[in-house]
CSV table of C-alpha atoms in Angstrom, one decimal:
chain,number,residue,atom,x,y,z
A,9,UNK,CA,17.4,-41.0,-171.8
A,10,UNK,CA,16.3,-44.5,-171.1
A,11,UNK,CA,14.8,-46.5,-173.8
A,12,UNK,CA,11.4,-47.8,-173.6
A,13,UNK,CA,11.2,-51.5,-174.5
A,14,UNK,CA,7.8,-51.7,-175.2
A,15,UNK,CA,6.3,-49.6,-178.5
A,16,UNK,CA,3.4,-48.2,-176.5
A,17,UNK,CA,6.1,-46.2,-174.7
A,18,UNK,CA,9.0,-45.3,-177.7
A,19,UNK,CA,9.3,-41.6,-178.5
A,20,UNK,CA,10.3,-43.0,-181.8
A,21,UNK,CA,7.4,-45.4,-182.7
A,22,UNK,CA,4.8,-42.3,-181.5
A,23,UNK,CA,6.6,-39.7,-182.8
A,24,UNK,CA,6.2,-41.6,-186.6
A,25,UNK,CA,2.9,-42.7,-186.2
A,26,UNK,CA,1.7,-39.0,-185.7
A,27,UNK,CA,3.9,-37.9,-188.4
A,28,UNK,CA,1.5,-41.3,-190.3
A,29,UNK,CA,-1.6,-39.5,-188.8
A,30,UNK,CA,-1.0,-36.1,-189.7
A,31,UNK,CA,0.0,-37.5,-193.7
A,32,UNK,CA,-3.8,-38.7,-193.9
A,33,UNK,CA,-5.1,-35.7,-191.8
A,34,UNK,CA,-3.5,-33.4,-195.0
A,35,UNK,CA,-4.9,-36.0,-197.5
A,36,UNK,CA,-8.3,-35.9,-195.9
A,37,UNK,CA,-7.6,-31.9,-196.0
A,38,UNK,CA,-7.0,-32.0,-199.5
A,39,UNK,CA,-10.1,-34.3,-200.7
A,40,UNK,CA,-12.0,-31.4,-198.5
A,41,UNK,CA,-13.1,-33.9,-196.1
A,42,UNK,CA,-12.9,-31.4,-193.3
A,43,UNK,CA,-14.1,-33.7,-190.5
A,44,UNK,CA,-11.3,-36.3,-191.5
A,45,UNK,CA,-8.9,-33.8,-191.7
A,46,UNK,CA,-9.4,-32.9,-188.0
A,47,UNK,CA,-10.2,-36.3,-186.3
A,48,UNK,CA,-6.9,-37.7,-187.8
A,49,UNK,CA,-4.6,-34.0,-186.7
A,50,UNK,CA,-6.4,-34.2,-183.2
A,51,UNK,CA,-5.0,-38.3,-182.7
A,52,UNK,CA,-2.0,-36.9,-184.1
A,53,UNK,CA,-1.8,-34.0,-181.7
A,54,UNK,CA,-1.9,-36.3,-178.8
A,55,UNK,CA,0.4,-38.9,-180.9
A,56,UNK,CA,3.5,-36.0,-181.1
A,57,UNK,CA,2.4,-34.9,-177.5
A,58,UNK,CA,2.9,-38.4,-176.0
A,59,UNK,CA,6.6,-38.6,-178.1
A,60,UNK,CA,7.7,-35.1,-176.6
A,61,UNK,CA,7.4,-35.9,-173.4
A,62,UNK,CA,8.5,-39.9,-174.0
A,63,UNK,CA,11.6,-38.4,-175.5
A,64,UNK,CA,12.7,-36.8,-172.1
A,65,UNK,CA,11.9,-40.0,-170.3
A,66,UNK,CA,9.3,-42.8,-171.1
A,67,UNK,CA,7.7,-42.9,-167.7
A,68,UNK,CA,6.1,-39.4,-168.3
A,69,UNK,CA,4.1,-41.2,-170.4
A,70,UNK,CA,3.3,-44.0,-168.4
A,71,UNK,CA,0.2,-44.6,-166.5
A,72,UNK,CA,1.1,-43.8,-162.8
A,73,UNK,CA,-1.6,-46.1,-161.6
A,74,UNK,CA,-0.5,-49.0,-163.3
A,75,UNK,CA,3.0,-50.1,-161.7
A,76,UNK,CA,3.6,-52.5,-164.7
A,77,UNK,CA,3.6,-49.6,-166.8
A,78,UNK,CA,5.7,-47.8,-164.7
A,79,UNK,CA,8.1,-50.7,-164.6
A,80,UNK,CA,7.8,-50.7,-168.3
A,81,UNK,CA,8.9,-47.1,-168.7
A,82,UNK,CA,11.7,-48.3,-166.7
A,83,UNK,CA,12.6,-51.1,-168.9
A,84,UNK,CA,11.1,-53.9,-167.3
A,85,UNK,CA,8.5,-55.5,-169.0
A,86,UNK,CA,6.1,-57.1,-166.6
A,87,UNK,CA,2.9,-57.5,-168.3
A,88,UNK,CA,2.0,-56.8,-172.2
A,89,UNK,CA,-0.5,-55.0,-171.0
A,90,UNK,CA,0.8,-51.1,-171.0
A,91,UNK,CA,-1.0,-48.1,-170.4
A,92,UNK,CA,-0.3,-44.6,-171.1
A,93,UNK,CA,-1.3,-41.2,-169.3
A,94,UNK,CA,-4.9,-39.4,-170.6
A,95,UNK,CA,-4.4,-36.4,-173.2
A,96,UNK,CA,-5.3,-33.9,-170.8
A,97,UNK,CA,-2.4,-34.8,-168.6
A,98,UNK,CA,-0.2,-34.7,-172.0
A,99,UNK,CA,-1.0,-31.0,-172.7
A,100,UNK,CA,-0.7,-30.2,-168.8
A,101,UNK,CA,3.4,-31.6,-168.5
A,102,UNK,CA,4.0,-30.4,-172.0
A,103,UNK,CA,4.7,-26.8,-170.3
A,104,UNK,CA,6.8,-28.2,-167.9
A,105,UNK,CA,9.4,-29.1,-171.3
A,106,UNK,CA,9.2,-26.1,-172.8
A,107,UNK,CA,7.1,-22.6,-171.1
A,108,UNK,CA,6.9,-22.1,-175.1
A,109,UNK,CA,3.8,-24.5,-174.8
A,110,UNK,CA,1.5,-22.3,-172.9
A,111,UNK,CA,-1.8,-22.5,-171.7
A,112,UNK,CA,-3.6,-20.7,-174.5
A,113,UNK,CA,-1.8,-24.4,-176.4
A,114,UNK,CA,-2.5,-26.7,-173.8
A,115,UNK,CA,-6.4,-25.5,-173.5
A,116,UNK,CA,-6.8,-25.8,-177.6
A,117,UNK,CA,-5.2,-29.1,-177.3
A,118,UNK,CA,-7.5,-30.2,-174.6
A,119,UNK,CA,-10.3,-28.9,-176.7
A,120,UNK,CA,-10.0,-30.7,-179.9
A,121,UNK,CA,-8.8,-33.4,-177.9
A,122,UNK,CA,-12.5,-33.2,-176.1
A,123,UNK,CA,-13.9,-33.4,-179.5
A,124,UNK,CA,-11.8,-36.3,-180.6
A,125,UNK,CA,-12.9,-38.4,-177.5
A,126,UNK,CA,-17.0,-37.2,-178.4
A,127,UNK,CA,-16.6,-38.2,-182.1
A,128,UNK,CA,-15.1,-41.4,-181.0
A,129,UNK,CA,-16.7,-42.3,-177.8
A,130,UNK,CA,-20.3,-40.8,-178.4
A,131,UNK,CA,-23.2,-39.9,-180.8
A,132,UNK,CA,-22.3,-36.7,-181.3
A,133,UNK,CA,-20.7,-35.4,-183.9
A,134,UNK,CA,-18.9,-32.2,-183.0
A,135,UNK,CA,-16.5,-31.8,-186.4
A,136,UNK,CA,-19.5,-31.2,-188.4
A,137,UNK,CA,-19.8,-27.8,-189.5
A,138,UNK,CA,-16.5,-26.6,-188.0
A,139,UNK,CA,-14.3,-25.1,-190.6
A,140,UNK,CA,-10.4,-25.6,-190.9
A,141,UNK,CA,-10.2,-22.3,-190.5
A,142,UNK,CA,-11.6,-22.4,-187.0
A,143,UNK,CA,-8.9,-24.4,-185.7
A,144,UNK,CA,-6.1,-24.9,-188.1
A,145,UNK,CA,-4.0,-21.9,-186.9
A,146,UNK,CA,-4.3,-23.0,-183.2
A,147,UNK,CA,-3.2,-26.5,-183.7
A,148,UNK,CA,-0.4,-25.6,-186.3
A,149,UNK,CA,1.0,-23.3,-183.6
A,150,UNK,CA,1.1,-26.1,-180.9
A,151,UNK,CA,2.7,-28.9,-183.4
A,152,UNK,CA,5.5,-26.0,-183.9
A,153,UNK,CA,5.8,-25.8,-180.7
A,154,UNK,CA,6.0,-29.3,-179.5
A,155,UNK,CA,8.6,-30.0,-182.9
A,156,UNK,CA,10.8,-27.7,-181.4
A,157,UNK,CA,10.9,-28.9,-178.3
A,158,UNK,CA,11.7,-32.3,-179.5
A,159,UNK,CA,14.8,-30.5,-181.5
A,160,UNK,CA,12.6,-30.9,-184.9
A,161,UNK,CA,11.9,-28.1,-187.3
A,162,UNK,CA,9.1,-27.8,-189.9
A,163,UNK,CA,11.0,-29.4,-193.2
A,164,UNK,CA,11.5,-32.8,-190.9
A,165,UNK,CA,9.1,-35.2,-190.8
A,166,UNK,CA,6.1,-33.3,-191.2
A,167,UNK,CA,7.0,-31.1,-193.9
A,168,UNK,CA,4.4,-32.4,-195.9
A,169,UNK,CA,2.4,-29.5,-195.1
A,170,UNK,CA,5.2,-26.8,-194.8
A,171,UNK,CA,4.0,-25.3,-198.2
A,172,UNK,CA,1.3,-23.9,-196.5
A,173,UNK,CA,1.8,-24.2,-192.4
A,174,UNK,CA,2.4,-22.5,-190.0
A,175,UNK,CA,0.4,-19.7,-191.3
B,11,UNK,CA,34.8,-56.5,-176.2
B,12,UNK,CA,35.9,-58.5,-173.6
B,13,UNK,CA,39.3,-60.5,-173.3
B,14,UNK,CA,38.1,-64.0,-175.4
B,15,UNK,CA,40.2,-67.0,-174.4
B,16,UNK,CA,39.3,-68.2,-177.8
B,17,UNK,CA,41.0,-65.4,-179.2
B,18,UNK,CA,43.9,-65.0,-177.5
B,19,UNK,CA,44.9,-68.4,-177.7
B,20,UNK,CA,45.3,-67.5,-181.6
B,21,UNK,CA,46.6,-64.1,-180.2
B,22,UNK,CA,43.8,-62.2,-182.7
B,23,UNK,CA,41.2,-60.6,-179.7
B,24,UNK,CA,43.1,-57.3,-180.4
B,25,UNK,CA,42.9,-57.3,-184.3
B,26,UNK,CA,39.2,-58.7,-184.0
B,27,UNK,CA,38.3,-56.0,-181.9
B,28,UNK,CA,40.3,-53.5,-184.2
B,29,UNK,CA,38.5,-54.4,-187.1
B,30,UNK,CA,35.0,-54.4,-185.8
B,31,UNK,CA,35.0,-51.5,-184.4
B,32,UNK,CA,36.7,-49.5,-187.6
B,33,UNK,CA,34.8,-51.6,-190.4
B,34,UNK,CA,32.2,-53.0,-188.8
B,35,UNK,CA,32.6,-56.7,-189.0
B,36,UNK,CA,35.0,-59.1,-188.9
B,37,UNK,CA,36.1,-62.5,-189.9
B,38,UNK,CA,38.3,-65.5,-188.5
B,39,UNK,CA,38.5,-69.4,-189.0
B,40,UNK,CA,37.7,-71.5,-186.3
B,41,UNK,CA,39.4,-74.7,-185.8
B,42,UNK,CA,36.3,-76.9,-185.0
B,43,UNK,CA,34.6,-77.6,-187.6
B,44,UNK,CA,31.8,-79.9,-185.6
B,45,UNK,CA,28.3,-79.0,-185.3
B,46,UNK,CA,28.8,-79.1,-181.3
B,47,UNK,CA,32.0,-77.3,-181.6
B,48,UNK,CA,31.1,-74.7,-183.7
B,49,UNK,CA,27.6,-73.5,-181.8
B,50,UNK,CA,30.2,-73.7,-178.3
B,51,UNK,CA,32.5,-71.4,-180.0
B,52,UNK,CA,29.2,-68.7,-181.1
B,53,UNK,CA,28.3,-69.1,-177.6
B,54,UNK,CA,31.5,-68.7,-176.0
B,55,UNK,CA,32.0,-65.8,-178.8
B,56,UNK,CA,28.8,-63.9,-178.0
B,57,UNK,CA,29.4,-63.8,-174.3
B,58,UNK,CA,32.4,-62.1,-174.7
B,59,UNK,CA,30.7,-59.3,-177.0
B,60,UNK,CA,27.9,-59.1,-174.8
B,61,UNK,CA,24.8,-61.0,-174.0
B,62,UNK,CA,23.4,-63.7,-176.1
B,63,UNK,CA,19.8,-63.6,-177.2
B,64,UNK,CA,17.4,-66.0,-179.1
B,65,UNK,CA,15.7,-64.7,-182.2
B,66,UNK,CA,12.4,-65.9,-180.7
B,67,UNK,CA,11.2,-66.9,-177.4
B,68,UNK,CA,11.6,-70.5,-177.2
B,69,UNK,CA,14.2,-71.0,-179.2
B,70,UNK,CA,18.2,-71.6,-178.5
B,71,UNK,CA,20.6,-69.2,-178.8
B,72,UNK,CA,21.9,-70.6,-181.7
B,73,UNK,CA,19.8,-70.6,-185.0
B,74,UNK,CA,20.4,-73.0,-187.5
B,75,UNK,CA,20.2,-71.2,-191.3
B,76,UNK,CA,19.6,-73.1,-194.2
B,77,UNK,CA,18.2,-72.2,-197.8
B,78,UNK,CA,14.5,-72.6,-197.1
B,79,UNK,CA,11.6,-73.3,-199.3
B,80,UNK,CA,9.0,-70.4,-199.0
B,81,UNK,CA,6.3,-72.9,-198.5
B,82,UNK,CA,8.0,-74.3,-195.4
B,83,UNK,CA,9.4,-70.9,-193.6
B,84,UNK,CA,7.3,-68.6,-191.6
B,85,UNK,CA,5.5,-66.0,-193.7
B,86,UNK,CA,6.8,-63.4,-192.4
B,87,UNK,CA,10.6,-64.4,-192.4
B,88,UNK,CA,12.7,-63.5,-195.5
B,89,UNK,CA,12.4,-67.1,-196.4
B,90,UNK,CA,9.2,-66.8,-196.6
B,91,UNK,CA,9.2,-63.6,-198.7
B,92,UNK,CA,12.3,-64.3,-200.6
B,93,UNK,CA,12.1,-68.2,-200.4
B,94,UNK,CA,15.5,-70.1,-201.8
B,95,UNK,CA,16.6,-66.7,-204.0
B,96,UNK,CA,18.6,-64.1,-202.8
B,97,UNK,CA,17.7,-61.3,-199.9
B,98,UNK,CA,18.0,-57.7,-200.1
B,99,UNK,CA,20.6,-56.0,-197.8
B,100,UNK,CA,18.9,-56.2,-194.0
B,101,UNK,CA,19.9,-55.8,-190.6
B,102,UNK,CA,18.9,-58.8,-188.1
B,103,UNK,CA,15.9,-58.1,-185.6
B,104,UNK,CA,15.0,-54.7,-187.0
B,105,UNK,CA,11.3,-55.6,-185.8
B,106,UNK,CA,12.6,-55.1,-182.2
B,107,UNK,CA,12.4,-51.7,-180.7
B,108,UNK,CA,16.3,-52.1,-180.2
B,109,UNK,CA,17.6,-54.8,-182.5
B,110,UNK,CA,20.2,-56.9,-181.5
B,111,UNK,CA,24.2,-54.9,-181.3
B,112,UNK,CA,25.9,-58.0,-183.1
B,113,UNK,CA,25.4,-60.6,-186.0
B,114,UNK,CA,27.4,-64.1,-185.4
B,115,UNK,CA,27.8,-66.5,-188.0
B,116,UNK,CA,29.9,-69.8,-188.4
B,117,UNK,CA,29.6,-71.7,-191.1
B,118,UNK,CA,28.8,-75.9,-190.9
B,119,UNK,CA,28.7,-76.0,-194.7
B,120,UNK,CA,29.0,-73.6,-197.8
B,121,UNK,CA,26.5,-75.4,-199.6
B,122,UNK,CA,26.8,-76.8,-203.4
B,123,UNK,CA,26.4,-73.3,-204.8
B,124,UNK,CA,28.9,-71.5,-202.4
B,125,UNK,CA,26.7,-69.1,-202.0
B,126,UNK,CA,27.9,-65.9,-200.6
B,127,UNK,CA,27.1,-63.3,-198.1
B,128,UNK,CA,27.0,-59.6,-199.0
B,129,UNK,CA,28.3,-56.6,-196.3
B,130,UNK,CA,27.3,-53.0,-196.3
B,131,UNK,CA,29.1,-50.8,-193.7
B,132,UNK,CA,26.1,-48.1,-193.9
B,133,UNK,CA,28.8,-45.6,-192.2
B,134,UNK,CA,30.8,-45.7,-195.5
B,135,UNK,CA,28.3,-44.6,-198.1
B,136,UNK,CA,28.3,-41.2,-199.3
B,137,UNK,CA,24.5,-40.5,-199.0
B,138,UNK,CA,24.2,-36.9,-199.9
B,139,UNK,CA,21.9,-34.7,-197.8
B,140,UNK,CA,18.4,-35.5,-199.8
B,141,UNK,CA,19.2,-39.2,-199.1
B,142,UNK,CA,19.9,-39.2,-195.5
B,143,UNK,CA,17.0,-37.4,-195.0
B,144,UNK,CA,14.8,-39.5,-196.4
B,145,UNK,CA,16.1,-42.5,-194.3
B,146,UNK,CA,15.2,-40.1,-191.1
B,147,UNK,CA,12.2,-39.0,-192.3
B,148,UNK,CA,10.3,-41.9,-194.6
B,149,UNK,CA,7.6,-43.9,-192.2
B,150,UNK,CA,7.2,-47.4,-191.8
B,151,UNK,CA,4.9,-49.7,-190.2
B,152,UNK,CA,7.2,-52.3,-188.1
B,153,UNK,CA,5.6,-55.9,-188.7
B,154,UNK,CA,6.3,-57.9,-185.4
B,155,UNK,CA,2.6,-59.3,-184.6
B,156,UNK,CA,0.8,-57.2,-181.3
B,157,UNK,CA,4.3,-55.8,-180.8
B,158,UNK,CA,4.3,-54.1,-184.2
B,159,UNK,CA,5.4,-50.2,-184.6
B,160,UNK,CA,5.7,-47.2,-186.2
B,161,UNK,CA,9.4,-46.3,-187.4
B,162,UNK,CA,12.3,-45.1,-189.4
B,163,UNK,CA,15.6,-46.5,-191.0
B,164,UNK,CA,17.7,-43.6,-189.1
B,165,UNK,CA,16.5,-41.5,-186.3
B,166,UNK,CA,18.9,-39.0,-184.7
B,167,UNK,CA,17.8,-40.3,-181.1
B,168,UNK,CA,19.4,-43.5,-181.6
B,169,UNK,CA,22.6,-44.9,-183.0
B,170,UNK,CA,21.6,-47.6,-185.4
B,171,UNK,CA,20.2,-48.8,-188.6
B,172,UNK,CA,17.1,-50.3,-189.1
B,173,UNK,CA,16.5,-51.8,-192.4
B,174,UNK,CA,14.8,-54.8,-193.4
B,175,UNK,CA,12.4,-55.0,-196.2
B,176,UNK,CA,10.9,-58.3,-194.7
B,177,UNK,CA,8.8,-56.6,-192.0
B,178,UNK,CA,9.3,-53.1,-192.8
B,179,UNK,CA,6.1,-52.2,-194.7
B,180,UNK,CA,6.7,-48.7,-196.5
B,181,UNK,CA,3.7,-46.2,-195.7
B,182,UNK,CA,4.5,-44.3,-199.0
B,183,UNK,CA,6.2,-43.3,-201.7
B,184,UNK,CA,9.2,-41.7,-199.9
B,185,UNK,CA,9.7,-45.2,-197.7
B,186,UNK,CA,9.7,-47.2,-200.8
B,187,UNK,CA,12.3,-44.8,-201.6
B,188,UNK,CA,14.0,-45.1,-198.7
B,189,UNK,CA,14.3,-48.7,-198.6
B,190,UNK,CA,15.8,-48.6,-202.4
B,191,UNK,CA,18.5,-46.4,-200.8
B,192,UNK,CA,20.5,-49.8,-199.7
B,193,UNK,CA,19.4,-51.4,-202.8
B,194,UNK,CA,22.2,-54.3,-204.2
B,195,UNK,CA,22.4,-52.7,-207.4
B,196,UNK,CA,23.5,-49.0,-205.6
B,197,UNK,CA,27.1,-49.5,-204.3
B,198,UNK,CA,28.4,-52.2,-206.2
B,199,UNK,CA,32.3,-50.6,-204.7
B,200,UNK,CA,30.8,-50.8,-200.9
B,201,UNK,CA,30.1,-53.9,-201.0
B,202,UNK,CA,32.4,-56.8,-199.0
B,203,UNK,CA,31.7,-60.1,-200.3
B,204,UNK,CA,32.1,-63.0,-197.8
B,205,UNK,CA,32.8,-66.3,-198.9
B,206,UNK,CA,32.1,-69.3,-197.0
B,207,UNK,CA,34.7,-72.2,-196.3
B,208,UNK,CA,33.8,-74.6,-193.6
B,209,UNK,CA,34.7,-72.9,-189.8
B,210,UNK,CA,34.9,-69.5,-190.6
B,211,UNK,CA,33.3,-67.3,-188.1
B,212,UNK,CA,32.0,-63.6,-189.7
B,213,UNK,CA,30.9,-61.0,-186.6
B,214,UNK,CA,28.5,-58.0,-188.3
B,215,UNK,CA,27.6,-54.7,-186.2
B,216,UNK,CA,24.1,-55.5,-187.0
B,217,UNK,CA,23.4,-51.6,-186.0
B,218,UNK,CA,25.4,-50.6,-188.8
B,219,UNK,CA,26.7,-52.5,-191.6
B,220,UNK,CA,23.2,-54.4,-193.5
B,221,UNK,CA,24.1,-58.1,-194.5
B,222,UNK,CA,22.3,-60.2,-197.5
B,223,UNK,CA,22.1,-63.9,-198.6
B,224,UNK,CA,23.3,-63.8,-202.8
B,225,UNK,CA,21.9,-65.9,-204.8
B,226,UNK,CA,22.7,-69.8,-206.1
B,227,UNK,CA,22.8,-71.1,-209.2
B,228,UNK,CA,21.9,-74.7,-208.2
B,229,UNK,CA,19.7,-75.6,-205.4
B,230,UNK,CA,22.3,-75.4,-201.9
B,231,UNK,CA,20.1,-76.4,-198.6
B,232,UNK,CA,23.4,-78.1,-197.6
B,233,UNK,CA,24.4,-74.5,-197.4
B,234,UNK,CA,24.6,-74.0,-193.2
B,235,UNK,CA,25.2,-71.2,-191.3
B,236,UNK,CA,25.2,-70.9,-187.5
B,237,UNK,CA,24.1,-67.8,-185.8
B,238,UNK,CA,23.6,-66.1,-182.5
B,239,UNK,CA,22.7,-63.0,-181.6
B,240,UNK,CA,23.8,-60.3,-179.3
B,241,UNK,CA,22.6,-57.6,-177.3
């Protein structure tokens, strides 16, 4: 595997900051701040996403359209300026690492993923009123699946919530 | 490493070689004892181990290292952190994605304290398994301006060991834990002591044995050490 110079692109650095999101997703979970809990596993989602497919090569991740990025990926660092591929293209290559991640994953992840981007980007607020339990099973399933195909297993890293995941 | 004329002259490349690579570091004296001659021999030295890099754009590839006052070294530098006491066990450039392979020092002066330097070949210590998974699993936020990071002290996609308290900000409890894992007062048997004598050139594999400064009991910023780094 080649290593990414820049951070933007390091399996590493976005495989730990989702394992950083998910801690204070499961803190928000535990103050029953359901909304919080959800906006910070859905940038996580995409955080772990991004480092499975940056493990197998960096430039999966990179934005095609943007040759500096590309170059980037590739170890040459051209411009600070680095961009990475949207979420939706994430959840589409993940299947191409492991069939495991199938499309009933990729279309949850894309959904909550459409949610992050409204609570973000918009006026809406679409985590209101949406129970953990409406969603908690779904995304626990796809972080299993992604873990393993980055050879990690449940008491690594995230195993903060193993006491009570995957249901 | 490569064949080093400097070396073999004194017929020690093999043994310097040996050593490194089974310990992780090594040590000879250098004839010159010159500010000019010593910072050509860390040059000519660091070429042969691989490429020489400067610690920050703009700078040479030789640093100059003196005991430094917090209130004159960067903030974020161990100086500035630390100021003219002693540093916990680091390794060089851990806020790089990749930090530098080797560690080469020469020393101008031991200072008025003879102050030492402390090695710890991380590949020695018996961490049992709770340990060593801590180091993989503890986050840390990586302090190195718009470049800064997520990251961990082991990972098992890479080879190396990044530790340094000065920019590695612990995200909880387990990486403050992790970080007192190569704590000064833990392996007290593990540790190498080097003592400085004028021309004596120490090279650390900075991806796996952590160095630190000890401490003085006078004031010594006549204490100079030259270093380069390598890639």
């Amino acid at each position: 595997m080649k290593s990414a110079k820049n951070p933007t692109l390091a399996a590493e650095a976005l495989y730990t900051k989702s394992q950083v999101y998910i801690r204070r997703g499961l803190k928000a979970q535990s103050n029953e701040e359901a909304e919080e809990y959800q906006l910070w596993a859905s940038l996580a989602l995409e955080l772990l996403g991004k480092a499975g497919l940056a493990k197998v090569h960096p430039a999966l991740i990179a934005d095609p359209q943007h040759f500096q990025s590309l170059f980037a990926a590739c170890g040459r660092e051209l411009s600070t300026d680095v961009r990475t591929i949207t979420a939706k293209t994430v959840f589409e290559r993940l299947h191409h690492i492991d069939k495991d991640f199938d499309k009933r994953h990729a279309d949850f992840c894309m959904q909550i993923s459409l949610r992050r981007n409204a609570e973000l980007h918009s006026g809406e607020s679409p985590f209101t009123d949406m129970a953990p339990e409406a969603w908690e099973r779904e995304f626990w399933g796809a972080v299993e699946t992604i873990l393993k195909m980055q050879g990690k297993v449940w008491n690594h890293g995230w195993e903060l919530k193993t006491q009570r995941h995957p249901p | 490493m490569n064949d080093s004329p400097t070396l073999k002259k004194r017929g020690e490349t093999i043994q310097v070689g040996t050593e490194l690579f089974l310990r992780g570091w090594t040590s000879y004296s250098f004839g010159a004892t010159s500010d000019s001659g010593l910072t050509a021999e860390l040059i000519t030295l660091a070429n042969q181990l691989g490429t020489p890099v400067a610690s920050r754009t703009g700078r040479q590839l030789c640093d100059k290292l003196c005991p430094t006052d917090a209130k004159l070294a960067k903030p974020n530098s161990l100086s500035g952190k630390y100021s003219l006491g002693e540093f916990p066990y680091h390794s060089d450039t851990a806020h790089w994605l990749i930090p530098c392979r080797f560690v080469v020092l020469a020393c101008l002066s031991p200072g008025a304290a003879n102050r030492p330097t402390f090695l710890l070949d991380t590949q020695r210590l018996p961490l049992d398994e709770a340990k060593r998974n801590l180091l993989y699993r503890a986050p840390f936020r990586i302090r190195n301006g718009k470049n800064s990071f997520f990251g961990t002290i082991l990972s098992k996609s890479r080879h190396f060991v990044r530790c340094d308290p000065g920019c590695m900000i612990p995200i909880d409890v387990d990486a403050e834990q992790a970080l007192a894992v190569f704590s000064k007062e833990r392996w007290p048997s593990y540790v190498e002591k080097i003592v400085w004598t004028k021309g004596r050139v120490v090279i650390i594999d900075n991806w796996r044995v952590l160095h630190a400064r000890g401490s003085a009991k006078s004031l010594d910023q006549d204490r100079i050490l030259f270093r380069t780094l390598v890639e």
